[in-house]
Short mmCIF file of C-alpha atoms and ligand atoms in Angstrom, two decimals:
data_model
loop_
_atom_site.label_atom_id
_atom_site.label_comp_id
_atom_site.label_asym_id
_atom_site.label_seq_id
_atom_site.Cartn_x
_atom_site.Cartn_y
_atom_site.Cartn_z
CA ALA A 26 160.35 152.54 170.11
CA LEU A 27 161.51 153.70 173.53
CA ARG A 28 157.90 154.50 174.64
CA ASP A 29 157.78 151.71 177.25
CA HIS A 30 161.25 152.32 178.60
CA THR A 31 160.49 154.15 181.81
CA GLY A 32 162.02 154.36 185.24
CA TRP A 33 165.59 154.14 184.02
CA GLN A 34 168.20 154.68 186.68
CA ARG A 35 170.23 157.86 186.30
CA ALA A 36 173.83 157.14 185.31
CA TRP A 37 174.97 159.78 187.80
CA ARG A 38 173.10 161.46 190.64
CA LYS A 39 171.71 164.97 190.23
CA ALA A 40 173.56 166.86 192.96
CA GLN A 41 173.14 170.21 194.68
CA PRO A 42 176.37 171.89 195.81
CA LYS A 43 177.47 171.52 199.44
CA LYS A 44 179.12 174.43 201.24
CA ARG A 45 182.56 172.82 201.21
CA TYR A 46 184.55 170.02 199.53
CA ASP A 47 188.10 168.72 199.88
CA VAL A 48 188.55 169.13 196.14
CA VAL A 49 186.65 171.15 193.55
CA ILE A 50 187.29 170.40 189.89
CA VAL A 51 186.10 173.01 187.39
CA GLY A 52 185.11 171.42 184.06
CA ALA A 53 183.23 168.14 183.55
CA GLY A 54 185.05 167.18 180.38
CA GLY A 55 187.08 164.00 180.07
CA HIS A 56 190.14 165.41 181.86
CA GLY A 57 188.18 166.83 184.82
CA LEU A 58 186.15 163.65 185.27
CA ALA A 59 189.18 161.37 184.90
CA THR A 60 191.06 163.45 187.48
CA ALA A 61 188.19 163.06 189.96
CA TYR A 62 187.92 159.34 189.21
CA TYR A 63 191.62 158.62 189.89
CA LEU A 64 191.60 160.88 192.99
CA GLY A 65 188.92 158.53 194.32
CA LYS A 66 190.25 155.27 192.98
CA ASN A 67 193.99 155.75 193.59
CA PHE A 68 193.99 158.06 196.62
CA GLY A 69 190.65 157.51 198.38
CA ILE A 70 189.69 161.20 198.04
CA THR A 71 185.97 161.30 197.32
CA ASN A 72 184.69 164.51 198.92
CA ILE A 73 184.83 166.11 195.48
CA ALA A 74 182.59 168.40 193.41
CA ILE A 75 182.94 168.58 189.65
CA LEU A 76 181.42 171.84 188.40
CA GLU A 77 180.27 172.24 184.82
CA LYS A 78 178.86 175.42 183.31
CA GLY A 79 177.02 173.57 180.55
CA TRP A 80 176.36 169.87 180.25
CA LEU A 81 178.77 167.10 181.10
CA GLY A 82 180.99 166.25 178.11
CA GLY A 83 179.57 169.16 176.08
CA GLY A 84 182.96 170.81 175.54
CA ASN A 85 185.77 169.39 173.41
CA THR A 86 185.28 165.93 174.90
CA GLY A 87 181.99 165.61 173.03
CA ARG A 88 183.23 167.43 169.91
CA ASN A 89 186.43 165.66 169.02
CA THR A 90 187.19 163.07 166.37
CA THR A 91 188.36 160.45 168.88
CA ILE A 92 191.82 159.59 167.52
CA ILE A 93 193.92 157.72 170.08
CA ARG A 94 197.67 157.29 169.55
CA SER A 95 200.91 157.72 171.47
CA ASN A 96 203.41 158.24 168.63
CA TYR A 97 204.95 161.43 170.07
CA LEU A 98 208.64 162.33 169.91
CA GLN A 99 209.79 163.44 173.36
CA ASP A 100 210.12 161.07 176.31
CA PRO A 101 207.75 162.87 178.74
CA SER A 102 205.05 162.90 176.03
CA ALA A 103 205.53 159.26 175.13
CA ALA A 104 205.20 158.39 178.83
CA ILE A 105 201.87 160.16 179.42
CA TYR A 106 200.28 159.37 176.04
CA GLU A 107 201.31 155.70 176.20
CA LYS A 108 200.01 155.45 179.78
CA ALA A 109 196.73 156.84 178.44
CA ARG A 110 196.62 154.49 175.46
CA SER A 111 197.25 151.50 177.68
CA LEU A 112 194.50 152.62 180.10
CA TYR A 113 192.11 152.88 177.14
CA GLU A 114 192.74 149.19 176.42
CA THR A 115 191.09 148.20 179.72
CA MET A 116 188.83 151.20 180.32
CA SER A 117 185.56 149.40 179.50
CA GLN A 118 186.34 146.72 182.08
CA ASP A 119 187.67 149.20 184.64
CA LEU A 120 184.56 151.41 184.44
CA ASN A 121 182.17 148.56 183.61
CA TYR A 122 181.00 150.82 180.79
CA ASN A 123 181.49 150.11 177.10
CA VAL A 124 183.64 152.94 175.74
CA MET A 125 183.96 151.10 172.41
CA PHE A 126 187.75 151.32 172.30
CA SER A 127 188.74 150.17 168.83
CA PRO A 128 192.50 149.66 168.35
CA ARG A 129 192.17 149.64 164.57
CA GLY A 130 195.52 151.31 163.87
CA VAL A 131 196.47 154.91 163.14
CA MET A 132 198.69 156.00 160.27
CA MET A 133 200.29 159.38 159.64
CA LEU A 134 201.06 159.71 155.93
CA ALA A 135 204.48 160.91 154.80
CA GLN A 136 203.84 163.00 151.68
CA THR A 137 207.15 164.89 151.48
CA GLU A 138 210.79 163.77 151.94
CA HIS A 139 210.87 165.98 155.03
CA GLU A 140 208.02 164.01 156.56
CA VAL A 141 209.69 160.68 155.68
CA ARG A 142 212.76 161.70 157.66
CA GLY A 143 210.66 163.13 160.50
CA TYR A 144 208.53 159.99 160.92
CA GLN A 145 211.51 157.65 160.64
CA ARG A 146 213.04 159.63 163.50
CA THR A 147 209.81 159.30 165.51
CA ALA A 148 209.71 155.53 164.88
CA HIS A 149 213.30 155.23 166.24
CA ALA A 150 212.43 157.40 169.28
CA ASN A 151 209.28 155.31 169.91
CA ALA A 152 211.34 152.09 169.78
CA LEU A 153 213.56 153.45 172.56
CA GLN A 154 210.48 154.53 174.55
CA GLY A 155 208.79 151.14 174.24
CA VAL A 156 205.97 152.53 172.07
CA ALA A 157 205.14 150.15 169.22
CA THR A 158 205.23 152.10 165.94
CA GLU A 159 206.94 151.50 162.60
CA PHE A 160 207.64 153.34 159.38
CA ILE A 161 205.83 151.48 156.57
CA SER A 162 206.17 151.70 152.78
CA ALA A 163 203.66 153.27 150.38
CA GLN A 164 202.76 149.78 149.12
CA ARG A 165 201.89 148.67 152.67
CA VAL A 166 199.77 151.84 153.07
CA LYS A 167 197.86 150.89 149.92
CA GLU A 168 197.29 147.35 151.24
CA LEU A 169 195.91 148.71 154.50
CA VAL A 170 193.77 151.43 152.84
CA PRO A 171 192.78 150.31 149.34
CA ILE A 172 190.59 153.40 148.74
CA MET A 173 193.67 155.64 148.94
CA ASN A 174 195.31 157.12 145.85
CA ILE A 175 199.02 156.90 146.71
CA ASN A 176 200.16 158.35 143.35
CA GLY A 177 198.71 161.87 143.62
CA PRO A 178 200.53 164.33 141.35
CA ARG A 179 201.06 166.92 144.07
CA TYR A 180 201.40 164.90 147.26
CA PRO A 181 202.19 161.25 146.50
CA VAL A 182 202.26 158.95 149.51
CA LEU A 183 205.88 158.02 150.29
CA GLY A 184 205.20 155.89 153.37
CA ALA A 185 203.61 156.33 156.79
CA LEU A 186 204.21 156.23 160.53
CA TRP A 187 202.01 153.33 161.62
CA GLN A 188 200.79 152.58 165.15
CA PRO A 189 198.81 149.33 164.99
CA ARG A 190 197.46 149.65 168.59
CA GLY A 191 196.26 153.23 168.08
CA GLY A 192 192.59 153.72 167.20
CA SER A 193 189.50 155.39 168.56
CA ALA A 194 186.84 155.21 171.29
CA ARG A 195 183.36 156.57 171.78
CA HIS A 196 183.92 160.06 173.22
CA ASP A 197 180.57 160.46 175.03
CA ALA A 198 180.94 157.05 176.61
CA VAL A 199 184.33 158.01 178.04
CA ALA A 200 182.77 161.03 179.76
CA TRP A 201 179.65 159.12 180.86
CA GLY A 202 181.64 156.11 182.10
CA TYR A 203 183.89 158.26 184.29
CA ALA A 204 180.88 160.31 185.47
CA ARG A 205 178.95 157.23 186.56
CA ALA A 206 181.97 155.86 188.41
CA CYS A 207 182.62 159.22 190.15
CA SER A 208 178.99 159.50 191.21
CA ALA A 209 179.06 155.93 192.54
CA MET A 210 182.02 156.92 194.75
CA GLY A 211 179.85 159.71 196.25
CA MET A 212 181.24 162.65 194.29
CA ASP A 213 178.89 165.49 193.24
CA ILE A 214 178.68 166.32 189.55
CA ILE A 215 176.93 169.68 189.24
CA GLN A 216 175.88 170.77 185.77
CA LYS A 217 174.72 174.26 184.74
CA CYS A 218 177.02 175.60 187.46
CA GLU A 219 179.34 178.23 186.06
CA VAL A 220 182.37 179.34 188.03
CA THR A 221 182.52 183.14 187.91
CA ALA A 222 185.27 183.89 190.45
CA VAL A 223 188.09 182.18 192.35
CA ARG A 224 188.17 183.25 195.98
CA GLN A 225 191.45 183.40 197.89
CA GLU A 226 192.67 184.25 201.38
CA GLY A 227 196.27 184.90 202.42
CA GLY A 228 197.66 183.77 199.04
CA LYS A 229 195.80 180.47 199.25
CA VAL A 230 192.71 179.26 197.46
CA LYS A 231 189.53 179.48 199.55
CA GLY A 232 186.90 178.42 197.04
CA VAL A 233 184.90 179.52 194.05
CA THR A 234 181.89 181.69 193.35
CA THR A 235 179.42 180.01 191.02
CA SER A 236 176.01 180.60 189.45
CA LYS A 237 174.73 178.33 192.27
CA GLY A 238 176.50 180.20 195.10
CA ASP A 239 179.87 180.09 196.88
CA ILE A 240 181.64 176.75 197.37
CA ASP A 241 184.72 176.40 199.60
CA CYS A 242 187.49 173.90 198.99
CA GLU A 243 190.94 172.85 200.15
CA LYS A 244 192.22 172.21 196.62
CA LEU A 245 191.00 173.52 193.28
CA GLY A 246 191.66 171.96 189.86
CA LEU A 247 191.05 174.09 186.76
CA VAL A 248 190.38 171.71 183.86
CA VAL A 249 188.51 173.84 181.33
CA ALA A 250 190.45 173.46 178.03
CA GLY A 251 189.64 176.48 175.77
CA HIS A 252 188.45 178.55 178.75
CA SER A 253 191.63 178.08 180.80
CA GLY A 254 192.79 181.65 180.15
CA ALA A 255 189.51 182.99 181.58
CA LEU A 256 189.72 180.81 184.72
CA ALA A 257 193.41 181.67 185.26
CA ASP A 258 192.43 185.34 185.03
CA MET A 259 189.91 184.77 187.86
CA ALA A 260 192.68 183.16 189.92
CA GLY A 261 195.08 186.05 189.24
CA PHE A 262 197.64 184.56 186.88
CA ARG A 263 198.22 184.26 183.14
CA LEU A 264 198.75 181.19 180.99
CA PRO A 265 200.88 180.91 177.84
CA LEU A 266 197.94 179.75 175.72
CA GLU A 267 195.86 180.73 172.73
CA SER A 268 192.23 179.65 172.38
CA VAL A 269 191.22 178.84 168.81
CA PRO A 270 188.37 176.94 167.16
CA LEU A 271 189.02 173.50 165.68
CA GLN A 272 186.37 172.15 163.34
CA ALA A 273 185.28 168.74 162.11
CA LEU A 274 182.57 167.26 159.91
CA VAL A 275 180.92 163.94 159.10
CA SER A 276 179.54 162.57 155.85
CA GLU A 277 176.42 160.57 155.21
CA PRO A 278 176.87 156.94 156.35
CA ILE A 279 178.31 154.62 153.69
CA LYS A 280 179.30 150.96 153.58
CA PRO A 281 182.52 150.01 155.43
CA CYS A 282 185.42 151.19 153.25
CA MET A 283 188.30 152.08 155.59
CA ASP A 284 189.12 150.27 158.82
CA VAL A 285 192.08 152.35 160.00
CA VAL A 286 192.51 156.01 160.98
CA VAL A 287 194.47 158.11 158.47
CA MET A 288 196.09 161.49 159.12
CA ALA A 289 197.63 163.52 156.29
CA ASN A 290 199.54 166.19 158.14
CA THR A 291 201.14 168.02 155.22
CA VAL A 292 197.83 168.82 153.58
CA HIS A 293 196.00 169.29 156.91
CA GLY A 294 193.34 166.64 156.73
CA TYR A 295 192.43 163.41 158.45
CA MET A 296 189.71 160.79 158.15
CA SER A 297 188.30 157.66 159.77
CA GLN A 298 185.02 155.77 159.46
CA SER A 299 182.64 155.68 162.39
CA ASP A 300 180.76 152.56 163.47
CA LYS A 301 177.65 154.09 161.87
CA GLY A 302 179.49 154.37 158.53
CA GLU A 303 179.98 158.14 158.50
CA MET A 304 183.35 159.39 157.30
CA VAL A 305 184.71 161.51 160.17
CA ILE A 306 186.85 164.31 158.74
CA GLY A 307 188.85 167.18 160.18
CA GLY A 308 191.54 169.69 159.32
CA GLY A 309 193.63 172.46 160.85
CA THR A 310 192.66 175.05 163.45
CA ASP A 311 191.03 178.33 162.47
CA ALA A 312 193.59 181.05 161.84
CA PHE A 313 192.22 183.42 164.50
CA ASN A 314 191.49 183.32 168.23
CA SER A 315 187.83 182.92 169.13
CA TYR A 316 185.40 181.36 171.58
CA THR A 317 182.88 180.45 168.87
CA GLN A 318 182.02 176.76 169.03
CA ARG A 319 180.70 176.25 165.51
CA GLY A 320 181.70 175.25 161.99
CA SER A 321 182.21 177.50 158.97
CA PHE A 322 181.85 176.74 155.28
CA HIS A 323 185.21 178.08 154.08
CA HIS A 324 186.99 175.78 156.53
CA LEU A 325 184.96 172.79 155.47
CA GLU A 326 185.84 173.46 151.82
CA GLU A 327 189.57 173.80 152.64
CA THR A 328 189.64 170.51 154.54
CA VAL A 329 187.82 168.49 151.91
CA ARG A 330 189.96 170.05 149.16
CA ALA A 331 193.09 169.00 151.08
CA LEU A 332 191.99 165.37 151.23
CA VAL A 333 190.44 164.83 147.84
CA GLU A 334 193.69 164.09 145.95
CA THR A 335 194.50 161.26 148.37
CA PHE A 336 190.87 160.12 148.78
CA PRO A 337 189.13 160.80 145.43
CA MET A 338 185.96 159.04 146.69
CA ILE A 339 185.13 161.88 149.09
CA SER A 340 184.37 164.19 146.15
CA ARG A 341 181.07 162.33 145.78
CA LEU A 342 180.12 162.19 149.48
CA LYS A 343 177.35 164.30 150.97
CA MET A 344 178.41 165.97 154.21
CA LEU A 345 175.86 165.87 157.04
CA ARG A 346 177.10 167.92 159.98
CA HIS A 347 179.96 170.19 160.98
CA TRP A 348 180.87 171.78 164.27
CA GLY A 349 183.69 173.39 166.23
CA GLY A 350 185.32 173.27 169.66
CA ILE A 351 187.67 175.73 171.38
CA VAL A 352 191.13 174.29 171.85
CA ASP A 353 193.85 175.68 174.11
CA VAL A 354 197.17 175.70 172.29
CA THR A 355 200.61 176.20 173.88
CA GLY A 356 203.74 177.34 172.02
CA ASP A 357 205.45 173.95 172.29
CA ARG A 358 202.24 172.00 171.55
CA SER A 359 202.49 170.17 174.89
CA PRO A 360 200.03 170.32 177.79
CA ILE A 361 200.33 172.10 181.13
CA LEU A 362 199.79 169.94 184.24
CA SER A 363 200.99 172.11 187.05
CA LYS A 364 200.67 173.72 190.41
CA ALA A 365 199.40 177.26 189.81
CA PRO A 366 200.95 180.41 191.30
CA LEU A 367 198.01 180.47 193.76
CA GLU A 368 198.58 177.94 196.57
CA GLY A 369 196.10 175.05 196.51
CA CYS A 370 195.22 175.69 192.88
CA PHE A 371 196.27 173.33 190.07
CA VAL A 372 195.89 173.67 186.33
CA ASN A 373 195.42 171.01 183.66
CA CYS A 374 195.18 172.49 180.14
CA GLY A 375 197.03 173.10 176.89
CA TRP A 376 196.02 169.78 175.35
CA GLY A 377 195.13 171.79 172.28
CA THR A 378 193.93 169.68 169.39
CA GLY A 379 195.08 166.38 170.87
CA GLY A 380 193.80 165.77 174.37
CA PHE A 381 191.10 163.16 173.89
CA LYS A 382 193.69 160.41 173.54
CA ALA A 383 195.32 161.61 176.76
CA ILE A 384 192.27 161.63 179.06
CA PRO A 385 193.06 158.60 181.28
CA GLY A 386 196.82 159.32 181.47
CA SER A 387 196.19 162.97 182.23
CA GLY A 388 193.62 162.12 184.91
CA TRP A 389 195.97 159.56 186.45
CA GLY A 390 198.93 161.98 186.61
CA PHE A 391 196.96 165.11 187.57
CA ALA A 392 195.20 163.24 190.39
CA GLU A 393 198.61 162.22 191.74
CA LEU A 394 199.88 165.80 191.41
CA MET A 395 196.82 167.13 193.29
CA ALA A 396 196.95 164.44 195.98
CA ARG A 397 200.71 164.26 196.58
CA GLY A 398 202.06 167.49 195.12
CA GLN A 399 204.14 165.61 192.57
CA SER A 400 203.79 162.96 189.86
CA PRO A 401 206.39 161.39 187.55
CA LEU A 402 203.85 161.65 184.71
CA THR A 403 203.42 165.42 185.08
CA ASP A 404 206.86 166.58 186.37
CA GLU A 405 208.04 167.87 182.99
CA PHE A 406 204.74 169.57 182.10
CA GLY A 407 204.90 172.30 184.78
CA LEU A 408 204.37 175.99 184.07
CA ASN A 409 208.01 176.56 185.04
CA ARG A 410 209.15 175.08 181.73
CA PHE A 411 208.15 178.31 179.98
CA THR A 412 210.34 180.46 182.21
CA GLU A 413 213.20 177.96 182.28
CA GLY A 414 213.17 177.36 178.49
CA ARG A 415 212.59 173.58 178.81
CA PHE A 416 210.09 173.27 175.99
CA ILE A 417 208.69 169.88 175.01
CA ASP A 418 208.39 170.46 171.29
CA GLU A 419 205.66 168.29 169.80
CA SER A 420 204.69 170.41 166.81
CA VAL A 421 205.24 167.47 164.43
CA ALA A 422 203.35 164.92 166.54
CA ALA A 423 200.48 167.37 167.09
CA GLY A 424 200.26 167.06 163.33
CA VAL A 425 197.19 167.74 161.28
CA ALA A 426 195.31 170.08 163.45
CA HIS A 427 197.95 172.53 164.70
P1 LIG B 505 186.49 169.90 177.63
O1 LIG B 505 185.88 168.62 177.21
O2 LIG B 505 186.32 171.08 176.73
O3 LIG B 505 185.93 170.20 179.09
C1 LIG B 505 186.09 171.44 179.72
C2 LIG B 505 184.76 171.80 180.34
O4 LIG B 505 184.94 172.97 181.15
C3 LIG B 505 183.68 172.14 179.32
O5 LIG B 505 182.63 171.20 179.42
C4 LIG B 505 183.26 173.54 179.68
O6 LIG B 505 181.87 173.79 179.53
C5 LIG B 505 183.70 173.64 181.14
N1 LIG B 505 183.90 175.03 181.59
C6 LIG B 505 184.54 176.03 180.96
N2 LIG B 505 184.49 177.16 181.68
C7 LIG B 505 183.80 176.86 182.82
C8 LIG B 505 183.40 177.61 183.96
N3 LIG B 505 183.68 178.93 184.08
N4 LIG B 505 182.70 176.98 184.93
C9 LIG B 505 182.39 175.66 184.84
N5 LIG B 505 182.73 174.91 183.77
C10 LIG B 505 183.43 175.50 182.77
N6 LIG B 505 192.01 165.03 170.60
C11 LIG B 505 192.49 163.80 170.29
O7 LIG B 505 193.26 163.23 171.06
N7 LIG B 505 192.11 163.15 169.16
C12 LIG B 505 191.30 163.74 168.24
O8 LIG B 505 190.97 163.14 167.22
C13 LIG B 505 190.83 165.04 168.50
N8 LIG B 505 190.03 165.66 167.62
C14 LIG B 505 189.50 166.88 167.90
C15 LIG B 505 188.60 167.45 167.00
C16 LIG B 505 187.94 168.63 167.31
C17 LIG B 505 186.98 169.23 166.32
C18 LIG B 505 188.21 169.28 168.56
C19 LIG B 505 187.52 170.56 168.92
C20 LIG B 505 189.14 168.74 169.46
C21 LIG B 505 189.80 167.54 169.13
N9 LIG B 505 190.69 166.92 170.01
C22 LIG B 505 191.20 165.67 169.73
C23 LIG B 505 191.10 167.59 171.26
C24 LIG B 505 190.29 167.11 172.46
O9 LIG B 505 188.91 167.17 172.16
C25 LIG B 505 190.57 167.96 173.69
O10 LIG B 505 191.96 168.10 173.90
C26 LIG B 505 189.97 167.31 174.94
O11 LIG B 505 188.66 166.89 174.71
C27 LIG B 505 190.00 168.29 176.09
O12 LIG B 505 189.25 167.74 177.14
P2 LIG B 505 188.95 168.58 178.44
O13 LIG B 505 188.26 167.70 179.38
O14 LIG B 505 190.22 169.25 178.87
O15 LIG B 505 188.05 169.77 177.89
O1 LIG B 506 195.60 164.51 168.14
O2 LIG B 506 195.52 162.82 166.78
C1 LIG B 506 195.17 163.95 167.13
C2 LIG B 506 194.16 164.67 166.35
C3 LIG B 506 193.71 164.35 165.15
C4 LIG B 506 192.80 165.30 164.81
C5 LIG B 506 192.69 166.18 165.81
N1 LIG B 506 193.55 165.77 166.77
#
């Protein structure tokens, strides 16, 4: 059907690396591209290269299950995730690219008394932070999601933390929209360009060595999610991170049956319905460190088993595809947006299982940090918090997947 569609304009230019840039960003995922975009838009810095070892958006940005919410507990988290959620509301207009943001509502089920108390606490914290969430009853949950069995013998639904303006967006479109806007500002997006070394001189970053040659830069941003440990190693420092696979799967498409996103954190499962009708399903991280970006059958079975008491209908669904991405998990389940020990080098990582929702807020704050050396959105997320013991504990909000 697309036979006669020829001569389409490229969404972003195919670029060859120059010898030198003001800023080099490693990683053309959502966070790297958003950082470049806000460096250009908010600070007028456009002499930028974004280097990607594979294809743009082919890392976790193109592998995630697209849940967007800002119902975190601690103030610094609420600030950056709510900034991101609010930027998602206008992203299609801002980028002139339809990212299909769908604020359909996200609920986190409370299936133990412990979770009831935890989510009521989060709802109170969110009220103080200006984040609109509420704790709703089991009956209200059933009204919103009629296919749910709220009277399961093992894990009955006791209520839920409900964020009506949470939802989802089309992950590829987020990456492509930012990429097109960056390219239009004159930035170079260079795919199949793997960074293999970080070059330094006198304790300051000088540039990078890549599969397409050496590139010099004034400032370097490392934004490579599950490969952050490897890049930090090249730059001569260590990060408090573990890299583990996180898997997801989709079913055959079925008629519309659920128009909100549901997370069941106690049993480690979550589900939403895509625009195509597929049920998008995921569970917890693999129990071992690995760089293997693929799915495995035992994990798939565990996840579906976890959900089937609450969603009996999934026992009859055929599953179509499963896959994995490598997520970078910190001890306090909060990200790292920080100056690195090497002068001129900055690191944005540790989003673990929950960074898709944060892409615009992270890009906004990290761009400010790289341009000005400081940002109110990133101040609390520095590497120094691990040596000073100022953890931002979000293990409950990270929820299902951690
Ligand atoms: P990535 O998109 O992974 O981009 C990093 C890029 O760096 C990659 O493209 C990689 O190829 C490149 N790179 C690595 N090394 C090099 C090198 N040496 N040289 C050049 N380039 C390099 N988050 C949510 O908020 N909601 C969800 O529902 C959700 N679900 C998820 C489900 C799954 C199965 C997975 C895996 C993740 C999920 N996440 C979710 C987490 C989210 O996907 C990530 O936190 C987010 O996408 C990270 O984006 P990024 O731009 O930092 O990383
Ligand atoms: O961060 O909301 C999230 C999430 C859900 C599944 C994976 N991550």
